[in-house]
Each structure stands twice: as C-alpha cells, then as structure tokens.
mmCIF file of C-alpha atoms in Angstrom:
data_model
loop_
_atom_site.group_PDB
_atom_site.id
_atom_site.type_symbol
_atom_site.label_atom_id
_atom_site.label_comp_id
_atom_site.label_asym_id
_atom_site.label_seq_id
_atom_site.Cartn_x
_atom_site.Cartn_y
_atom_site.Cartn_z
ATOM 1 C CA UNK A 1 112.882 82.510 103.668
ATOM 2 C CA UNK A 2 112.634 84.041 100.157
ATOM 3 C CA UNK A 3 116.125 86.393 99.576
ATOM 4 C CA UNK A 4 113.607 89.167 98.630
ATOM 5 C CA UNK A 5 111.823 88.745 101.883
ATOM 6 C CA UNK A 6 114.486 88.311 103.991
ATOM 7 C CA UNK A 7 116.000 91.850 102.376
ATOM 8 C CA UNK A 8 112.516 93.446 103.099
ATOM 9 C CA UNK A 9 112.495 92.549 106.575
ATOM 10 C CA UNK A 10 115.805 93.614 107.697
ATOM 11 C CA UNK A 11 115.793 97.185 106.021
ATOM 12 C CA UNK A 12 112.344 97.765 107.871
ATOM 13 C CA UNK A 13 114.102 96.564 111.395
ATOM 14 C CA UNK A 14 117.192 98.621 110.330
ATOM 15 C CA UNK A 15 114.211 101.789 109.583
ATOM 16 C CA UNK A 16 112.646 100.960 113.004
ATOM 17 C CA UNK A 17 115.693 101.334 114.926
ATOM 18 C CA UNK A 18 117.141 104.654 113.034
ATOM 19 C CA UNK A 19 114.055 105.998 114.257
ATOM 20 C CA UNK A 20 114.642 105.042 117.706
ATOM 21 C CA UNK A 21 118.076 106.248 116.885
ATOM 22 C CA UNK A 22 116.866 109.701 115.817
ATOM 23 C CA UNK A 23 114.741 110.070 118.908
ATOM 24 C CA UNK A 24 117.425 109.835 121.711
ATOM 25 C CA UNK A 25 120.884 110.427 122.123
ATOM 26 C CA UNK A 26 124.044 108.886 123.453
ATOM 27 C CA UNK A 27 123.890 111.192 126.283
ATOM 28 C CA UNK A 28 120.263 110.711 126.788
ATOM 29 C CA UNK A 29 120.424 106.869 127.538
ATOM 30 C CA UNK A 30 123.914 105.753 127.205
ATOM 31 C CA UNK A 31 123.008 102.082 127.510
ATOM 32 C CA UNK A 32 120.092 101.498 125.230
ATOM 33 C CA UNK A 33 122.209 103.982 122.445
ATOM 34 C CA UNK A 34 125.206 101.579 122.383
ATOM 35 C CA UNK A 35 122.664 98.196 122.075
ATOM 36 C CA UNK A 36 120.397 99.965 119.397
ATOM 37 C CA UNK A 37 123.597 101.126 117.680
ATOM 38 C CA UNK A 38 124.832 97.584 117.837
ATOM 39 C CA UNK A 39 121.753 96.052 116.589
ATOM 40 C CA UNK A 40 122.174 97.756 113.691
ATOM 41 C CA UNK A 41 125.424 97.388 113.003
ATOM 42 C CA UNK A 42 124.118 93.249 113.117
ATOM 43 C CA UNK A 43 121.613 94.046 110.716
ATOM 44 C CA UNK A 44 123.546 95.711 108.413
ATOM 45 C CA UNK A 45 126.162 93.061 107.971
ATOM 46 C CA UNK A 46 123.397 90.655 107.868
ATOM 47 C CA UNK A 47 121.855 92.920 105.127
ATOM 48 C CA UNK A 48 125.115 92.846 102.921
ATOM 49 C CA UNK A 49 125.930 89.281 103.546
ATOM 50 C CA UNK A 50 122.432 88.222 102.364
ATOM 51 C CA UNK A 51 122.492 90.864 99.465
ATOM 52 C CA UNK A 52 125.860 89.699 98.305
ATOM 53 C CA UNK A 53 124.631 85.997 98.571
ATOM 54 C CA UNK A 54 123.970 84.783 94.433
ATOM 55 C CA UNK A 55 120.873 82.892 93.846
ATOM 56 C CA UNK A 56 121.385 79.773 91.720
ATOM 57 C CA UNK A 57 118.495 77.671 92.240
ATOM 58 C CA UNK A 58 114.960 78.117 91.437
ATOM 59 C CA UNK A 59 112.798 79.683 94.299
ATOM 60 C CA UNK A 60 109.275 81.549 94.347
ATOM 61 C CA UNK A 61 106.634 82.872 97.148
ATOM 62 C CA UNK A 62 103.157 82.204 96.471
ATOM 63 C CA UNK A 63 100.875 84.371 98.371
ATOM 64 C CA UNK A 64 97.036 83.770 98.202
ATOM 65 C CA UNK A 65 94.206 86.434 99.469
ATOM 66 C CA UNK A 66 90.799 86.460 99.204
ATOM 67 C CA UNK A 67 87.797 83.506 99.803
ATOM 68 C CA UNK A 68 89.398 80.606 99.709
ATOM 69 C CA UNK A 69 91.946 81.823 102.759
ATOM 70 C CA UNK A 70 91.008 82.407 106.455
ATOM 71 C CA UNK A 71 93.030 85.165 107.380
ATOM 72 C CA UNK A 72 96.520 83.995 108.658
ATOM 73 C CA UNK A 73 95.041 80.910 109.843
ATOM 74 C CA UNK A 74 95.058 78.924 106.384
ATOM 75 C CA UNK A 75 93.720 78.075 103.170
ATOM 76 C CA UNK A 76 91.560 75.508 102.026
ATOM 77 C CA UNK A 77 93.046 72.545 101.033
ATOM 78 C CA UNK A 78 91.303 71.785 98.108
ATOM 79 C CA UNK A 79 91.981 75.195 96.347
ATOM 80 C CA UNK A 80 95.201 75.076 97.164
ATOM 81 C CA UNK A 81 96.053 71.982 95.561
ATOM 82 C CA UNK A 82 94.293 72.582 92.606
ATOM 83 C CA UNK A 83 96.401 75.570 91.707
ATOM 84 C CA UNK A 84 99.508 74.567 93.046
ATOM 85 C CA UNK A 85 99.401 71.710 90.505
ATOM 86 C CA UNK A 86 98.260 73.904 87.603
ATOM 87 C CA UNK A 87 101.341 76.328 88.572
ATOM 88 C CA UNK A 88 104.009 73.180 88.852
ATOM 89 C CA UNK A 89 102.381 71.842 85.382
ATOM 90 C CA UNK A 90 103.109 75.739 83.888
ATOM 91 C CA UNK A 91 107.093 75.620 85.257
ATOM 92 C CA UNK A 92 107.156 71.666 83.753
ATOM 93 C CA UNK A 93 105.805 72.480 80.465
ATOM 94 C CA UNK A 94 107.877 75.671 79.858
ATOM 95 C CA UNK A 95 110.925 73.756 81.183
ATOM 96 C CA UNK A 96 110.128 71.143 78.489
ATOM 97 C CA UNK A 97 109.833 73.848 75.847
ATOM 98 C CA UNK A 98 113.039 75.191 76.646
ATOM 99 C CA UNK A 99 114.780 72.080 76.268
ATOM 100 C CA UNK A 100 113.220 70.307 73.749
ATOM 101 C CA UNK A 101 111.583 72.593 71.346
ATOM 102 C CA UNK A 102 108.213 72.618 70.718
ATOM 103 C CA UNK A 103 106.292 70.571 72.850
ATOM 104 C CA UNK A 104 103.418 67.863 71.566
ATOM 105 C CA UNK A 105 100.330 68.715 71.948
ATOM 106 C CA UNK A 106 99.029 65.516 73.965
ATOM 107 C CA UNK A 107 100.696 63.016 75.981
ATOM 108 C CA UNK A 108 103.441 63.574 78.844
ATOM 109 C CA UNK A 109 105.411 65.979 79.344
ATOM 110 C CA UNK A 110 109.121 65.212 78.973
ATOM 111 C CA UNK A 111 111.622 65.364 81.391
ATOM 112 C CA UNK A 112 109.469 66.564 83.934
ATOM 113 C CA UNK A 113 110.845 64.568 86.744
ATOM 114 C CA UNK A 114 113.836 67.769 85.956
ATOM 115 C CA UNK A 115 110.982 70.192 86.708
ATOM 116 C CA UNK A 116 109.960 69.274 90.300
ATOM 117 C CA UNK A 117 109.219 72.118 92.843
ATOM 118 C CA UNK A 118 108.663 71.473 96.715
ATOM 119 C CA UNK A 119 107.065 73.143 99.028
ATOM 120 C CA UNK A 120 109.652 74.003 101.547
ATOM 121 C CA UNK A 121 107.550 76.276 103.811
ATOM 122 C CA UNK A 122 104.710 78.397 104.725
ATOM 123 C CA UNK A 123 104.542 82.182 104.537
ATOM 124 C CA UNK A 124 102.150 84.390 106.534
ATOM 125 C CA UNK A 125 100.360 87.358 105.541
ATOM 126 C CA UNK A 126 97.188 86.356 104.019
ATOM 127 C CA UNK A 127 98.610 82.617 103.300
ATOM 128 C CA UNK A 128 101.557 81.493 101.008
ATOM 129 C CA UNK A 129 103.766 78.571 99.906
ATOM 130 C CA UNK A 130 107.617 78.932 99.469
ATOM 131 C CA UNK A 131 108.656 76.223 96.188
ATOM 132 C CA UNK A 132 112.060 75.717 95.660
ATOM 133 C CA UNK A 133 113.729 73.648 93.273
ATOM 134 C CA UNK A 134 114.431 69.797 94.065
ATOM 135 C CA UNK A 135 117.932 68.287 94.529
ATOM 136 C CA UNK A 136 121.240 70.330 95.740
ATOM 137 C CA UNK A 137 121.293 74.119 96.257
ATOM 138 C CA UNK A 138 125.012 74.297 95.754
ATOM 139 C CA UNK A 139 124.872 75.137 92.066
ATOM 140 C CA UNK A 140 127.430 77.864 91.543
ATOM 141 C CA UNK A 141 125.581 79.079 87.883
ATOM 142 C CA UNK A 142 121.920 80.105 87.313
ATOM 143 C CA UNK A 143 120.147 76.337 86.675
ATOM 144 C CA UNK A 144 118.128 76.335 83.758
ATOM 145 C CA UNK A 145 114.550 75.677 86.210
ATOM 146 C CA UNK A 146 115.881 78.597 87.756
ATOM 147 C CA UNK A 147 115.555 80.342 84.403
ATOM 148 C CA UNK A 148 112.274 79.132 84.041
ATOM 149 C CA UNK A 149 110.496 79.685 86.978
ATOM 150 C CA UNK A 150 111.476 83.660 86.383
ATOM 151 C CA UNK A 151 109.673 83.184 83.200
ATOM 152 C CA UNK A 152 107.045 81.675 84.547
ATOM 153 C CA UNK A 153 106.972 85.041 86.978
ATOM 154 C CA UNK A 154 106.876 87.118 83.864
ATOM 155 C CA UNK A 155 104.206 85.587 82.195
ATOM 156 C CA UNK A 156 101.690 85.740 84.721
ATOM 157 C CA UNK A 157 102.873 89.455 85.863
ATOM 158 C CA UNK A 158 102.065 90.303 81.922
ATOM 159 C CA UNK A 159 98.605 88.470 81.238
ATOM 160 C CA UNK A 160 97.005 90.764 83.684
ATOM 161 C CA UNK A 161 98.681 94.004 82.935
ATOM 162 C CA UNK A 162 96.474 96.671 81.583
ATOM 163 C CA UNK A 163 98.911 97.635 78.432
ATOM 164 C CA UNK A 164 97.964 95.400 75.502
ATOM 165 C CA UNK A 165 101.537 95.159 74.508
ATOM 166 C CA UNK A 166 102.476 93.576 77.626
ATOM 167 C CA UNK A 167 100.126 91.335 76.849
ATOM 168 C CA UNK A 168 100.899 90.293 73.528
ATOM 169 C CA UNK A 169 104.591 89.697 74.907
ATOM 170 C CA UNK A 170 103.581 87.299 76.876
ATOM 171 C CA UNK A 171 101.522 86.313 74.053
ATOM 172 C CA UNK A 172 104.061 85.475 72.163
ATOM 173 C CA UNK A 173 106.190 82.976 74.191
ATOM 174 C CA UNK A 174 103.233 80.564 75.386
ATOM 175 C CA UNK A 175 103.062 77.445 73.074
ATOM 176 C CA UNK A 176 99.268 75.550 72.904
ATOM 177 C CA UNK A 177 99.917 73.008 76.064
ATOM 178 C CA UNK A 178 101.031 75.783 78.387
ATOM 179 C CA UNK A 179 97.880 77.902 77.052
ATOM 180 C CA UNK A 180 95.568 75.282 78.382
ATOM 181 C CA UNK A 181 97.498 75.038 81.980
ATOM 182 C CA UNK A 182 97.107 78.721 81.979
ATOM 183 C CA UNK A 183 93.408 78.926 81.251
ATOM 184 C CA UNK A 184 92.360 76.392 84.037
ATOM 185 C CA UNK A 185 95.033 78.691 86.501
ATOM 186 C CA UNK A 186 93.227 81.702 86.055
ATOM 187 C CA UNK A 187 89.870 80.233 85.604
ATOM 188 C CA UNK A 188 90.654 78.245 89.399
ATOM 189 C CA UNK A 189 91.926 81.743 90.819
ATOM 190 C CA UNK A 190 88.627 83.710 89.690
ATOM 191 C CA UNK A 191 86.397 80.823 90.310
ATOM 192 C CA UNK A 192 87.966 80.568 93.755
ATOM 193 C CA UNK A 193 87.721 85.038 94.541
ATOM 194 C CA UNK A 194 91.101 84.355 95.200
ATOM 195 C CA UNK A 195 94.222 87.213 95.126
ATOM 196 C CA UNK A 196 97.485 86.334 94.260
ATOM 197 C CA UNK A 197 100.965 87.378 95.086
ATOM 198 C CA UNK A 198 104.022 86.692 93.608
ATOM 199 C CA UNK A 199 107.494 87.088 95.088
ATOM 200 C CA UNK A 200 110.839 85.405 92.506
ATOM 201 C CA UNK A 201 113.869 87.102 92.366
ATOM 202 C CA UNK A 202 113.091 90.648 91.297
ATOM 203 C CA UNK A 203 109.851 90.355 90.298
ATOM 204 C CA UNK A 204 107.253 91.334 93.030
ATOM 205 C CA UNK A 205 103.362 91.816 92.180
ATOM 206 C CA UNK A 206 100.115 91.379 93.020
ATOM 207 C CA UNK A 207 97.058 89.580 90.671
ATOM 208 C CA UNK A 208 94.308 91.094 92.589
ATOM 209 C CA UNK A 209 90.732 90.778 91.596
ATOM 210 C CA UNK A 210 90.358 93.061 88.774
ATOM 211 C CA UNK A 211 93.832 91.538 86.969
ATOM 212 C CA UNK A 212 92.616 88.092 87.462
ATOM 213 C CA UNK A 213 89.274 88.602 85.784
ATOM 214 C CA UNK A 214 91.252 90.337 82.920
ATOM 215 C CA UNK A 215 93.784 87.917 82.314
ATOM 216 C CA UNK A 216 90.941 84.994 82.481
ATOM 217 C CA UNK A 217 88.712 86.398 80.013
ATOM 218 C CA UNK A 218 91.917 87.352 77.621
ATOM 219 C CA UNK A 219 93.534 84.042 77.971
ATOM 220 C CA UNK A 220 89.784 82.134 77.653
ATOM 221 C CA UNK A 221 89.496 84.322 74.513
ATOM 222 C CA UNK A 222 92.973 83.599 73.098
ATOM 223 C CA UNK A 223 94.159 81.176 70.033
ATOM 224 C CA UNK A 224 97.324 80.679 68.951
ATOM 225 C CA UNK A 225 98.720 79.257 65.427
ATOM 226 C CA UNK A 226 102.397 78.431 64.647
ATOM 227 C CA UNK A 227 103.700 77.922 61.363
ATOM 228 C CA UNK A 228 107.858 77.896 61.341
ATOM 229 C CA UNK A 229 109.904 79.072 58.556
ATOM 230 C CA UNK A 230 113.095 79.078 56.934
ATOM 231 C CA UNK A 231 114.585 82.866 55.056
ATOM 232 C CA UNK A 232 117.742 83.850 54.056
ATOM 233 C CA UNK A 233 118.567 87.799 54.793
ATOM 234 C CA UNK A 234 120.731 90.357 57.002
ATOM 235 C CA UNK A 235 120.371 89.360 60.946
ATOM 236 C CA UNK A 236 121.195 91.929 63.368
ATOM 237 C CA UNK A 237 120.793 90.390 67.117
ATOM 238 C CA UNK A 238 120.830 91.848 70.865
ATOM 239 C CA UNK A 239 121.193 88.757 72.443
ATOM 240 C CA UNK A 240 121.480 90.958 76.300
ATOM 241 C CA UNK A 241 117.555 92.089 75.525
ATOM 242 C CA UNK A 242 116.849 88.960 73.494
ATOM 243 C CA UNK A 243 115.533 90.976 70.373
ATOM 244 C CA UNK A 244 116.522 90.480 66.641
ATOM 245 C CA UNK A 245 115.862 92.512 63.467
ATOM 246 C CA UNK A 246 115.843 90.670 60.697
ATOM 247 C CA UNK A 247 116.109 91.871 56.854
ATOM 248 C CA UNK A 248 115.136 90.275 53.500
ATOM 249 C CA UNK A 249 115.033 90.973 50.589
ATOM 250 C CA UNK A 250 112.006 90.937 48.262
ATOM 251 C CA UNK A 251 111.473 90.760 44.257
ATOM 252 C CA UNK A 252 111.249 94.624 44.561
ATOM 253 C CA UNK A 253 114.431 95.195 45.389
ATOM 254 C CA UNK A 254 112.992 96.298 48.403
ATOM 255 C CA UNK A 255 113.570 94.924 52.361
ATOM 256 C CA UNK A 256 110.823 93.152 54.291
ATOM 257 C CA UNK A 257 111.874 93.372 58.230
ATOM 258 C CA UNK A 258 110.832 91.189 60.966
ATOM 259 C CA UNK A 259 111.455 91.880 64.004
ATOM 260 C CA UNK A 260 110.732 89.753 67.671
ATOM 261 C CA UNK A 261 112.238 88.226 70.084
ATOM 262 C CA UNK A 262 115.085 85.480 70.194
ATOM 263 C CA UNK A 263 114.895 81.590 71.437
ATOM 264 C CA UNK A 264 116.892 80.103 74.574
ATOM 265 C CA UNK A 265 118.137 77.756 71.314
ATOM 266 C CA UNK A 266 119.677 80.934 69.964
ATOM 267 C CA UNK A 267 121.426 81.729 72.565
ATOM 268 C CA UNK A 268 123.003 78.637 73.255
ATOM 269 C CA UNK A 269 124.383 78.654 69.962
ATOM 270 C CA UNK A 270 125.876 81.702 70.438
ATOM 271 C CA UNK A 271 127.541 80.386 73.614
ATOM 272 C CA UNK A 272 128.553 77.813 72.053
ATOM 273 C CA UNK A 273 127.705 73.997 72.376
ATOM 274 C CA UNK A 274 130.775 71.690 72.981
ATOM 275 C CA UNK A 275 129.082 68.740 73.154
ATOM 276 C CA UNK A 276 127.630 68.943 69.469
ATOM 277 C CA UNK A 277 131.213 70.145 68.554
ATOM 278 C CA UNK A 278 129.404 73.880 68.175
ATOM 279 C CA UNK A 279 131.473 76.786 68.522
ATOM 280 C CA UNK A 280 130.653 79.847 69.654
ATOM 281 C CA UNK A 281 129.106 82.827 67.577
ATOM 282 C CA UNK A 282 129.909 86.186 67.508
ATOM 283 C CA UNK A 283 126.808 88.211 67.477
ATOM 284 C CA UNK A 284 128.892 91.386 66.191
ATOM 285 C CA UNK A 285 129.692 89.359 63.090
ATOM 286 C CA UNK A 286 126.229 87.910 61.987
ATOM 287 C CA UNK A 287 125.317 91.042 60.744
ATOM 288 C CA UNK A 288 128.596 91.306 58.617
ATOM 289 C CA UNK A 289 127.068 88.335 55.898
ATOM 290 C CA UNK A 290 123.578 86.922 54.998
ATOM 291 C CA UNK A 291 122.482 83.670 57.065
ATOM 292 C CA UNK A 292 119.688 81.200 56.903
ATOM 293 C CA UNK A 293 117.383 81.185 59.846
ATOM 294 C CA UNK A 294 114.700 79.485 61.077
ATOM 295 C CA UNK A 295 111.241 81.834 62.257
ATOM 296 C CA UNK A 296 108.586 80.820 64.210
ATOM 297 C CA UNK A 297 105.742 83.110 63.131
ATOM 298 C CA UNK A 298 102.798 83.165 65.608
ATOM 299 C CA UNK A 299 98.968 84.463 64.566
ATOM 300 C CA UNK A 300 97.504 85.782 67.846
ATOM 301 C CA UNK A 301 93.866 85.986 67.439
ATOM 302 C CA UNK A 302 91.239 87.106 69.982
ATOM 303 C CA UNK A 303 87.568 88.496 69.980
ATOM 304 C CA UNK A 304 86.924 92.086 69.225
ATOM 305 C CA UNK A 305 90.395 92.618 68.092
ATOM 306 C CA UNK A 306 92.301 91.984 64.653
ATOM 307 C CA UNK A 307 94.427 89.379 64.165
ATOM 308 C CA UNK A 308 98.539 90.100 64.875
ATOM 309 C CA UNK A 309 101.999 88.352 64.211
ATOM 310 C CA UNK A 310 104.694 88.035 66.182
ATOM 311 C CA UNK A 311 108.214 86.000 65.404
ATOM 312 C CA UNK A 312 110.507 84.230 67.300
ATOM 313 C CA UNK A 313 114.201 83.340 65.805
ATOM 314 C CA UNK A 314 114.353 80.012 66.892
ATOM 315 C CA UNK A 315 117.687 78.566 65.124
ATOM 316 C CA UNK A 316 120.379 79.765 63.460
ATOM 317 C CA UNK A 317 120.726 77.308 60.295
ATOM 318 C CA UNK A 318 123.956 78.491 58.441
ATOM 319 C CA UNK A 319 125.894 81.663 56.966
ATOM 320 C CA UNK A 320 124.409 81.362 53.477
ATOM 321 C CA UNK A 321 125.516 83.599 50.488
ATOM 322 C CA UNK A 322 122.795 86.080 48.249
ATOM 323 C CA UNK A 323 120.973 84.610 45.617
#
C-alpha cells in the first residue's frame, strides 16, 4: 500500500479506538481497556515505524471516479488502458527531458526502458491502480524516476488549479512532446466523465469534473515556443526553491533582470559531476563575479490572453569577466 495511505489508515484506527478509549474506563471494563490500550500502543509503533520508513523509489495511487467506473466493482478496461498509457508516456518523456535535454520532437523516446512503471495493485474506493517503479526497491537515495514521477504529480495538480499563476508554472516546465501526451490525457479523462485522484508522496488531490474541463480546454488552447540563449551578467541562485535572478547589463547603463526557475542540469553542476571531472559549485559564490549562462526563454501563448515569457537557467557555461 501507498506510505500515504497506509499513514491515513492507521491514525483513523488509532482515532477510532481513543474514542472507545474516552468512552469507558479501566474500572468500567478492565479487560477490553487493557486490549484497546494495547491495540494502540501496536498502532502507534506501527505508525512511527512506517513514518520513519524513507521512500526511495518511485510510487503513485491512481484513483478514477465517475462513468467509466462501476462503483468498487471496476473500471472499464478500455478507458483504463488508454490513460494509463498516456500517464506512463508523461513520466517517460519527462524522465527523458531530465536526462537528456530537450527532447526531439518525433521519433522514440530515449531511454525509456529506464522509465517503466508497473502496476503492482489495485486500490478501492471508487477504483485505482498503485504504479511503482521497475527493478529493486532497495535504493538508499531518492532515484531520479522517483524525482520525476513527483513532477509529474505537480504538473497535473497545477493545470487544473484555478490561479493562473499556477498554471503558467506548470506552463513553463512542459516541453512540445509532453504537451501533446498531456492534451490526449485530459481530453481521454473529460471524454470519458471520468474523476481523478492522485496520491505520490505529499501531494494528495483530486481532478474532479470542473478541473478536468479547465485544464483540457487550457492545455487544447496552449502553444509553446523555445528559443535558448546565451548572456553574460550577475547570477544570484536558490538552488533549495529552484529560482534564479539573473542581472545584465544593458547599453544604458541600466540592468535588465530575468528571473525563473532553475534546470535539474543546474543543479547537478552545482553538486558536482565526477564523472565529467566537474567539481562542485558554490552557489554563495556565483553571485560574487559575472558568468555566462545559458536561458531557455519560453513564449506561452493562449486564446483570449496576451502572450507571456518565462525562463529557465538551463546551464551554467563559465565565470566570464565584464566587457
């Protein structure tokens, strides 16, 4: 079961029995005191163990609702399928993105044998799927599909929130071949009257009706145009929140700033890559000297609505001195 899940159901057994708890005493009913009192003291160790427990490996509940799913008895097959697919083509395609930079815009998708999800079991309540990574579940750091699959989580939580920023942040991470996935995902899900829950880690949230049929007809409407660039200027990073300021100067003497969010590429340089021979970077210290950079500037254009920018720093190219 789903750590989340797990979690959820012991503190409402551990709720259950404070309340029988609360409603009789020791010296009431001796017996059934001492087992209820015991019970609980199971379910709270059980509670800490599992809290205490670090998860490694990529895992996500899929709940569905609505017409294409006969109460707890199932879901049709057909549907199911269909979106399941769509959803393992989104964690492939963002894993490849990740990895290899920008992905083409035809052809397959690279190491996406790396990518696989299975479906390891059912969950009731309306109907759902638990996917968990392939291979070994021993992994003692975070694996990188792990990584992806909570961004995967985040972009569909944001694409049907009602707070346009939101919006555009999720906006401004999808590149063109995860935009199409995404279109047929929602179109399948309002096609279908479908509902969907998702439960990954922290995240926790419902798509129902009205946030499908919003993200649909905002992700239909969407286009996206890249154009990456190279600048020289003053870099200040917050590599925790993945956000960057960046400073340069213009024939003015005056400061254009950009400002957006940072690359999984940056941050491994920062960590440092041993196996390219690249140390690691001090974030406190980029700020202290200019350095070249490499921006991915993204035009996000919709109907009814002007067009916006947003940047990505995608590589740091070299401390470079002011011209």
């Amino acid at each position: 079961m789903l750590k989340k899940l797990e979690i959820d159901a012991l503190k409402a057994d551990i709720a259950s029995i404070d309340a029988m708890l609360t409603s009789r005493t020791a010296d009431d009913d001796p017996i059934g005191h001492f087992q209820y009192s015991a019970r609980r003291d199971e379910l709270l160790s059980s509670l800490q163990r599992i809290g205490n427990a670090p998860e490694t490996h990529a895992e996500v509940g899929l709940f569905f609702g609505g017409a294409p799913v006969q109460g707890a008895r199932g879901i049709y097959a057909d549907f199911a399928g269909q979106v399941l697919d769509d959803y393992q083509a989104l964690v492939s395609k963002r894993y490849c993105s990740r990895e290899i930079g920008q992905l083409g815009t035809r052809g397959p998708v690279p190491q996406s044998g790396n990518s696989q999800l299975m479906i390891t079991g059912t969950l009731r309540g309306s109907f759902g799927f638990v996917l968990e990574e392939a291979g070994s579940n021993n992994e003692i750091l975070e694996t990188p599909l792990m990584e992806v699959v909570e961004e995967i989580s985040e972009i569909l939580s944001r694409v049907g929130a009602e707070d346009e920023t939101i919006f555009d942040e999720a906006a401004s991470i999808l590149d063109e071949r995860t935009l199409v996935t995404l279109k047929q995902f929602f179109q399948k899900l309002d096609d279908g009257g479908a509902t969907l829950r998702v439960v990954q880690g922290a995240h926790d949230f419902l798509l129902d009706r009205q946030s499908i049929s919003l993200a649909r007809a905002r992700i239909q409407a969407l286009e996206i145009e890249d154009q990456t660039t190279t600048y020289t200027g003053t870099l200040f990073l917050l590599p925790d929140s993945r956000r960057f300021d960046f400073y340069i100067p213009n024939d003015d003497g005056l400061r254009v700033i950009m400002k957006g969010t940072v690359s999984q590429a940056v941050i491994r340089q920062l960590e440092g890559q041993p196996e390219i021979g690249q140390a690691p970077i001090d974030a406190r210290s980029i700020p202290q000297g200019p350095w070249r950079v490499e921006i991915r500037t993204r035009e996000i254009r919709e109907r009814n609505r002007a067009p916006r920018k947003v940047h990505t720093l995608i590589r740091l190219v070299n401390r470079a001195d002011v011209t």
